[in-house]
Short mmCIF file of C-alpha atoms in Angstrom, two decimals:
data_model
loop_
_atom_site.label_atom_id
_atom_site.label_comp_id
_atom_site.label_asym_id
_atom_site.label_seq_id
_atom_site.Cartn_x
_atom_site.Cartn_y
_atom_site.Cartn_z
CA UNK A 160 0.00 0.00 0.00
CA UNK A 161 1.26 3.43 -0.89
CA UNK A 162 1.08 6.42 1.44
CA UNK A 163 2.06 9.88 0.26
CA UNK A 164 4.28 11.91 2.57
CA UNK A 165 5.75 15.13 1.28
CA UNK A 166 6.72 18.61 2.44
CA UNK A 167 6.14 21.64 0.21
CA UNK A 168 7.78 24.87 1.38
CA UNK A 169 5.11 27.24 0.08
CA UNK A 170 1.50 28.12 0.77
CA UNK A 171 -1.26 27.39 -1.73
CA UNK A 172 -4.74 25.87 -1.89
CA UNK A 173 -5.49 22.60 -3.64
CA UNK A 174 -8.56 23.96 -5.44
CA UNK A 175 -6.47 25.58 -8.19
CA UNK A 176 -4.61 22.38 -8.99
CA UNK A 177 -7.11 19.56 -8.46
CA UNK A 178 -6.56 18.05 -11.91
CA UNK A 179 -2.79 17.99 -11.47
CA UNK A 180 -3.08 16.62 -7.93
CA UNK A 181 -5.41 13.84 -9.10
CA UNK A 182 -2.95 12.99 -11.86
CA UNK A 183 -0.10 12.71 -9.38
CA UNK A 184 -2.21 10.58 -7.03
CA UNK A 185 -2.89 8.23 -9.93
CA UNK A 186 0.75 8.07 -11.01
CA UNK A 187 1.85 7.21 -7.47
CA UNK A 188 -1.05 4.77 -6.99
CA UNK A 189 -1.80 6.22 -3.59
CA UNK A 190 -3.91 4.28 -1.11
CA UNK A 191 -3.89 6.87 1.69
CA UNK A 192 -2.95 10.46 2.48
CA UNK A 193 -1.53 11.98 5.66
CA UNK A 194 -1.55 15.78 5.53
CA UNK A 195 0.22 17.96 8.11
CA UNK A 196 -0.31 21.73 8.09
CA UNK A 197 -2.33 24.77 9.08
CA UNK A 198 -5.43 26.47 7.72
CA UNK A 199 -4.31 26.10 4.06
CA UNK A 200 -3.94 22.35 4.55
CA UNK A 201 -7.34 22.23 6.29
CA UNK A 202 -9.05 24.07 3.41
CA UNK A 203 -7.17 22.06 0.79
CA UNK A 204 -8.27 18.74 2.27
CA UNK A 205 -11.87 19.95 2.17
CA UNK A 206 -11.49 20.89 -1.50
CA UNK A 207 -9.97 17.51 -2.31
CA UNK A 208 -12.76 15.69 -0.45
CA UNK A 209 -15.41 17.77 -2.24
CA UNK A 210 -13.93 16.77 -5.61
CA UNK A 211 -14.22 13.01 -5.10
CA UNK A 212 -17.16 12.70 -7.49
CA UNK A 213 -15.06 14.29 -10.25
CA UNK A 214 -11.72 12.65 -9.47
CA UNK A 215 -11.90 9.00 -8.29
CA UNK A 216 -8.19 9.21 -7.39
CA UNK A 217 -9.30 11.14 -4.30
CA UNK A 218 -11.48 8.26 -3.06
CA UNK A 219 -8.92 7.09 -0.53
CA UNK A 220 -8.73 7.53 3.27
CA UNK A 221 -7.26 10.92 4.17
CA UNK A 222 -6.35 12.41 7.54
CA UNK A 223 -4.92 15.76 8.57
CA UNK A 224 -2.79 16.60 11.60
CA UNK A 225 -3.10 20.34 12.43
CA UNK A 226 0.27 22.08 12.77
CA UNK A 227 0.41 25.87 13.01
CA UNK A 228 1.58 28.36 15.61
CA UNK A 229 -1.64 30.36 15.07
CA UNK A 230 -3.75 27.57 16.62
CA UNK A 231 -6.59 28.56 14.28
CA UNK A 232 -7.65 25.22 12.79
CA UNK A 233 -11.25 24.14 13.54
CA UNK A 234 -11.74 20.68 15.02
CA UNK A 235 -8.93 20.89 17.57
CA UNK A 236 -8.13 22.95 20.65
CA UNK A 237 -4.38 22.69 20.09
CA UNK A 238 -2.25 22.65 16.93
CA UNK A 239 1.31 21.40 16.79
CA UNK A 240 3.74 24.29 17.16
CA UNK A 241 1.41 26.62 19.06
CA UNK A 242 2.78 25.63 22.47
CA UNK A 243 6.37 26.08 21.30
CA UNK A 244 5.57 29.55 19.93
CA UNK A 245 3.77 30.45 23.15
CA UNK A 246 6.83 29.46 25.16
CA UNK A 247 9.02 31.64 22.94
CA UNK A 248 6.72 34.65 23.38
CA UNK A 249 6.51 34.16 27.15
CA UNK A 250 10.31 34.00 27.38
CA UNK A 251 10.68 37.21 25.35
CA UNK A 252 8.04 38.95 27.48
CA UNK A 253 9.93 37.99 30.65
CA UNK A 254 13.12 39.52 29.24
CA UNK A 255 11.34 42.71 28.24
CA UNK A 256 9.78 42.99 31.70
CA UNK A 257 13.27 42.76 33.20
CA UNK A 258 14.37 45.53 30.85
CA UNK A 259 11.40 47.64 31.91
CA UNK A 260 12.25 47.16 35.58
CA UNK A 261 15.85 48.19 34.94
CA UNK A 262 14.77 51.32 33.06
CA UNK A 263 11.90 52.06 35.46
CA UNK A 264 8.54 53.43 34.42
CA UNK A 265 8.59 51.87 30.97
CA UNK A 266 5.78 50.23 29.02
CA UNK A 267 6.41 47.69 26.25
CA UNK A 268 3.92 47.29 23.38
CA UNK A 269 4.45 43.83 21.88
CA UNK A 270 2.98 42.54 18.61
CA UNK A 271 2.45 38.79 18.24
CA UNK A 272 1.65 36.68 15.19
CA UNK A 273 -1.41 34.49 14.73
CA UNK A 274 -3.28 36.06 11.82
CA UNK A 275 -6.79 36.87 13.02
CA UNK A 276 -6.57 34.35 15.88
CA UNK A 277 -5.80 35.93 19.25
CA UNK A 278 -4.68 32.72 20.96
CA UNK A 279 -0.98 33.63 21.20
CA UNK A 280 -1.64 37.19 22.40
CA UNK A 281 -4.17 36.09 25.01
CA UNK A 282 -2.27 33.13 26.44
CA UNK A 283 1.08 34.98 26.38
CA UNK A 284 -0.65 37.88 28.13
CA UNK A 285 -1.88 35.58 30.88
CA UNK A 286 1.51 33.87 31.22
CA UNK A 287 3.48 37.13 31.14
CA UNK A 288 1.28 39.25 33.38
CA UNK A 289 0.22 41.67 30.64
CA UNK A 290 -1.96 44.66 31.44
CA UNK A 291 -3.96 44.18 28.22
CA UNK A 292 -4.03 41.98 25.12
CA UNK A 293 -5.80 43.31 22.03
CA UNK A 294 -7.23 40.72 19.65
CA UNK A 295 -9.54 40.58 16.63
CA UNK A 296 -12.16 38.41 18.36
CA UNK A 297 -12.78 41.07 21.00
CA UNK A 298 -13.09 44.44 19.19
CA UNK A 299 -11.22 47.32 20.80
CA UNK A 300 -12.53 50.88 20.83
CA UNK A 301 -10.78 54.20 21.36
CA UNK A 302 -12.49 54.35 24.73
CA UNK A 303 -10.89 51.03 25.66
CA UNK A 304 -7.48 52.38 24.70
CA UNK A 305 -8.05 55.57 26.67
CA UNK A 306 -9.06 53.67 29.79
CA UNK A 307 -6.07 51.36 29.44
CA UNK A 308 -3.75 54.36 29.29
CA UNK A 309 -5.41 55.78 32.42
CA UNK A 310 -5.00 52.42 34.14
CA UNK A 311 -1.33 52.23 33.16
CA UNK A 312 -0.60 55.73 34.45
CA UNK A 313 -2.41 55.02 37.71
CA UNK A 314 -0.56 51.74 38.16
CA UNK A 315 2.91 53.17 37.47
CA UNK A 316 2.34 56.26 39.60
CA UNK A 317 1.16 53.88 42.31
CA UNK A 318 4.56 52.21 42.51
CA UNK A 319 4.65 49.45 39.87
CA UNK A 320 7.37 50.70 37.50
CA UNK A 321 6.63 48.65 34.38
CA UNK A 322 3.85 47.78 31.95
CA UNK A 323 3.21 45.18 29.27
CA UNK A 324 0.69 45.41 26.41
CA UNK A 325 0.22 42.68 23.81
CA UNK A 326 -1.48 43.08 20.44
CA UNK A 327 -2.34 40.43 17.87
CA UNK A 328 -1.07 41.43 14.42
CA UNK A 329 -4.60 41.69 12.95
CA UNK A 330 -6.42 42.96 16.03
CA UNK A 331 -7.56 46.16 14.30
CA UNK A 332 -6.58 47.71 10.92
CA UNK A 333 -6.60 51.25 12.34
CA UNK A 334 -5.37 50.80 15.90
CA UNK A 335 -2.03 49.39 14.81
CA UNK A 336 0.88 48.55 17.07
CA UNK A 337 2.59 51.78 16.03
CA UNK A 338 -0.57 53.78 16.75
CA UNK A 339 -0.88 52.28 20.23
CA UNK A 340 2.80 52.91 20.90
CA UNK A 341 2.47 56.57 19.87
CA UNK A 342 -0.65 56.89 22.02
CA UNK A 343 1.15 55.60 25.11
CA UNK A 344 4.21 57.75 24.37
CA UNK A 345 2.12 60.90 24.07
CA UNK A 346 -0.27 60.33 26.96
CA UNK A 347 2.44 58.97 29.24
CA UNK A 348 4.67 62.03 29.11
CA UNK A 349 5.94 62.77 32.57
CA UNK A 350 4.56 59.46 33.85
CA UNK A 351 6.22 56.71 31.81
CA UNK A 352 7.96 55.96 28.51
CA UNK A 353 6.85 53.41 25.90
CA UNK A 354 8.65 51.16 23.45
CA UNK A 355 7.30 49.04 20.60
CA UNK A 356 8.51 45.50 19.88
CA UNK A 357 7.29 43.45 16.88
CA UNK A 358 8.38 39.88 17.55
CA UNK A 359 7.95 38.63 13.98
CA UNK A 360 9.36 35.27 13.00
CA UNK A 361 11.27 34.80 16.24
CA UNK A 362 8.05 33.17 17.41
CA UNK A 363 8.47 30.40 14.85
CA UNK A 364 11.95 29.38 15.99
CA UNK A 365 13.33 27.44 18.91
CA UNK A 366 13.28 23.78 19.90
CA UNK A 367 9.85 22.10 20.13
CA UNK A 368 8.36 22.13 23.61
CA UNK A 369 7.86 18.80 25.44
CA UNK A 370 4.09 19.20 24.98
CA UNK A 371 4.45 19.55 21.19
CA UNK A 372 6.89 16.64 20.99
CA UNK A 373 4.62 14.29 22.92
CA UNK A 374 1.47 15.46 21.14
CA UNK A 375 3.14 15.05 17.74
CA UNK A 376 4.12 11.48 18.58
CA UNK A 377 0.60 10.60 19.74
CA UNK A 378 -1.12 12.19 16.75
CA UNK A 379 1.22 10.57 14.24
CA UNK A 380 0.74 7.16 15.83
CA UNK A 381 -3.06 7.47 15.88
CA UNK A 382 -3.18 8.79 12.31
CA UNK A 383 -1.09 5.95 10.88
CA UNK A 384 -3.08 3.38 12.83
CA UNK A 385 -6.34 4.83 11.47
CA UNK A 386 -5.00 4.92 7.89
CA UNK A 387 -3.86 1.31 8.10
CA UNK A 388 -7.28 0.13 9.27
CA UNK A 389 -9.09 2.24 6.67
CA UNK A 390 -6.93 0.95 3.80
CA UNK A 391 -7.38 -2.68 4.83
CA UNK A 392 -11.13 -2.27 5.33
CA UNK A 393 -11.76 -0.53 2.01
CA UNK A 394 -9.57 -2.62 -0.30
CA UNK A 395 -11.62 -4.03 -3.21
CA UNK A 396 -11.16 -7.39 -4.89
CA UNK A 397 -8.96 -5.80 -7.56
CA UNK A 398 -6.56 -4.63 -4.87
CA UNK A 399 -7.46 -0.93 -5.11
CA UNK A 400 -8.49 1.11 -2.08
CA UNK A 401 -11.78 2.95 -2.65
CA UNK A 402 -13.82 4.93 -0.11
CA UNK A 403 -15.68 8.25 -0.34
CA UNK A 404 -17.77 8.48 2.84
CA UNK A 405 -17.57 11.66 4.95
CA UNK A 406 -15.78 9.87 7.77
CA UNK A 407 -12.96 8.77 5.45
CA UNK A 408 -11.59 12.33 5.17
CA UNK A 409 -10.87 13.48 8.69
CA UNK A 410 -9.00 15.88 10.93
CA UNK A 411 -7.23 14.41 13.96
CA UNK A 412 -7.26 16.85 16.85
CA UNK A 413 -7.55 17.27 20.60
CA UNK A 414 -10.85 18.30 22.15
CA UNK A 415 -11.52 18.32 25.89
CA UNK A 416 -8.28 16.42 26.52
CA UNK A 417 -9.29 13.62 24.13
CA UNK A 418 -7.81 12.89 20.71
CA UNK A 419 -10.68 12.61 18.22
CA UNK A 420 -11.26 12.23 14.48
CA UNK A 421 -13.67 14.77 12.96
CA UNK A 422 -15.08 14.70 9.43
CA UNK A 423 -13.29 17.44 7.50
CA UNK A 424 -16.50 18.26 5.63
CA UNK A 425 -18.65 18.46 8.77
CA UNK A 426 -16.23 21.06 10.17
CA UNK A 427 -17.30 23.58 7.53
CA UNK A 428 -20.14 24.69 9.83
CA UNK A 429 -17.60 25.55 12.55
CA UNK A 430 -15.37 27.72 10.34
CA UNK A 431 -15.06 31.45 9.69
CA UNK A 432 -13.36 31.22 6.30
CA UNK A 433 -13.01 34.97 5.83
CA UNK A 434 -10.85 35.35 8.92
CA UNK A 435 -9.47 31.80 8.98
CA UNK A 436 -10.53 31.00 12.54
CA UNK A 437 -13.02 28.64 14.27
CA UNK A 438 -16.39 30.16 15.15
CA UNK A 439 -15.98 29.00 18.76
CA UNK A 440 -12.66 29.15 20.63
CA UNK A 441 -12.27 27.69 24.12
CA UNK A 442 -9.60 30.12 25.32
CA UNK A 443 -11.96 33.11 24.98
CA UNK A 444 -13.40 32.07 28.35
CA UNK A 445 -10.04 33.00 29.91
CA UNK A 446 -10.08 36.60 28.65
CA UNK A 447 -11.63 38.11 31.83
CA UNK A 448 -8.64 36.82 33.82
CA UNK A 449 -6.40 39.30 32.01
CA UNK A 450 -8.25 42.26 33.52
CA UNK A 451 -8.63 40.61 36.90
CA UNK A 452 -4.92 39.78 37.23
CA UNK A 453 -3.99 43.28 36.03
CA UNK A 454 -6.35 44.73 38.67
CA UNK A 455 -8.15 46.58 35.91
CA UNK A 456 -11.66 47.79 36.79
CA UNK A 457 -13.60 46.20 33.94
CA UNK A 458 -16.86 44.29 33.74
CA UNK A 459 -17.42 41.26 31.52
CA UNK A 460 -20.31 38.98 30.77
CA UNK A 461 -19.81 35.38 29.67
CA UNK A 462 -22.58 34.01 27.45
CA UNK A 463 -23.69 30.39 27.37
CA UNK A 464 -21.75 29.88 24.15
CA UNK A 465 -18.55 30.94 25.89
CA UNK A 466 -18.23 34.14 23.90
CA UNK A 467 -16.96 37.14 25.77
CA UNK A 468 -18.75 40.43 25.39
CA UNK A 469 -17.26 43.62 26.72
CA UNK A 470 -20.11 45.28 28.56
CA UNK A 471 -18.67 48.30 30.28
CA UNK A 472 -15.51 49.92 31.49
CA UNK A 473 -15.80 51.45 34.94
CA UNK A 474 -12.84 53.53 35.92
CA UNK A 475 -12.42 56.51 38.17
CA UNK A 476 -9.14 58.35 38.32
CA UNK A 477 -8.09 61.41 40.22
CA UNK A 478 -7.25 64.56 38.27
CA UNK A 479 -3.53 64.13 38.95
CA UNK A 480 -3.40 60.48 37.87
CA UNK A 481 -2.43 61.54 34.34
#
């Protein structure tokens, strides 16, 4: 039995090249496909599965293992690489906090990667003791920014000589990292200084974390075991593997601490394709902790669907706090 394993160092979707892909599948006489990647791989596998009626070469068992630092693939709570990136960001934040303490009365504005997914900014903010983390999923207003500046000034004048603000790279097209940095520089005159730090591709480097190593081993083992069973079960009398049911094209991910297979086509209903994120994200329930740990006077309401809605900002500052 033939299993295709390959690594292509570029990003593209399968939909543009379905005919060529089907031709290659036929030439290699593939009986199964293991795909490892991020949102492009997720979307490509859906396009390949949708084209089974047109291209019989795609009627083989297929499974995807999600691997992206953005952690934005539907069907799993964790993607390979996200924990390693989070560790890198947390380490950098710790170093910047030490720098801020040495300089005294300094605020660092840090931009993280992740596309439209705010996982890295939120979890790094919790791990690093950030005063705020701006993300796309929770829209930020100019009033929010103003109140955060007031909070920062009050905190620093109260004796805590450092501040940390995180921003996801696509949090807001207008309130950019540079804009927020300039805002803090201007409004903090006489109270504190601000510096901007765009982490960039440093987040993608480093040795894999123990969590990612162990999870990768488990997912690979389960995926190969599933493919082997599927190929044996769906082998016809002529020796060819043929299957086109929904549960034969799957995503292998972790949900509620269990490793599960999900139909790649059924996951369409859980996907925001425009912004390349799941419609529901478990870590959003942790967002209120950012304000609580920062001792920020803010009020949140958690809905039954675990979405966080910013209800009101209640802050009172003395005239000399700014």
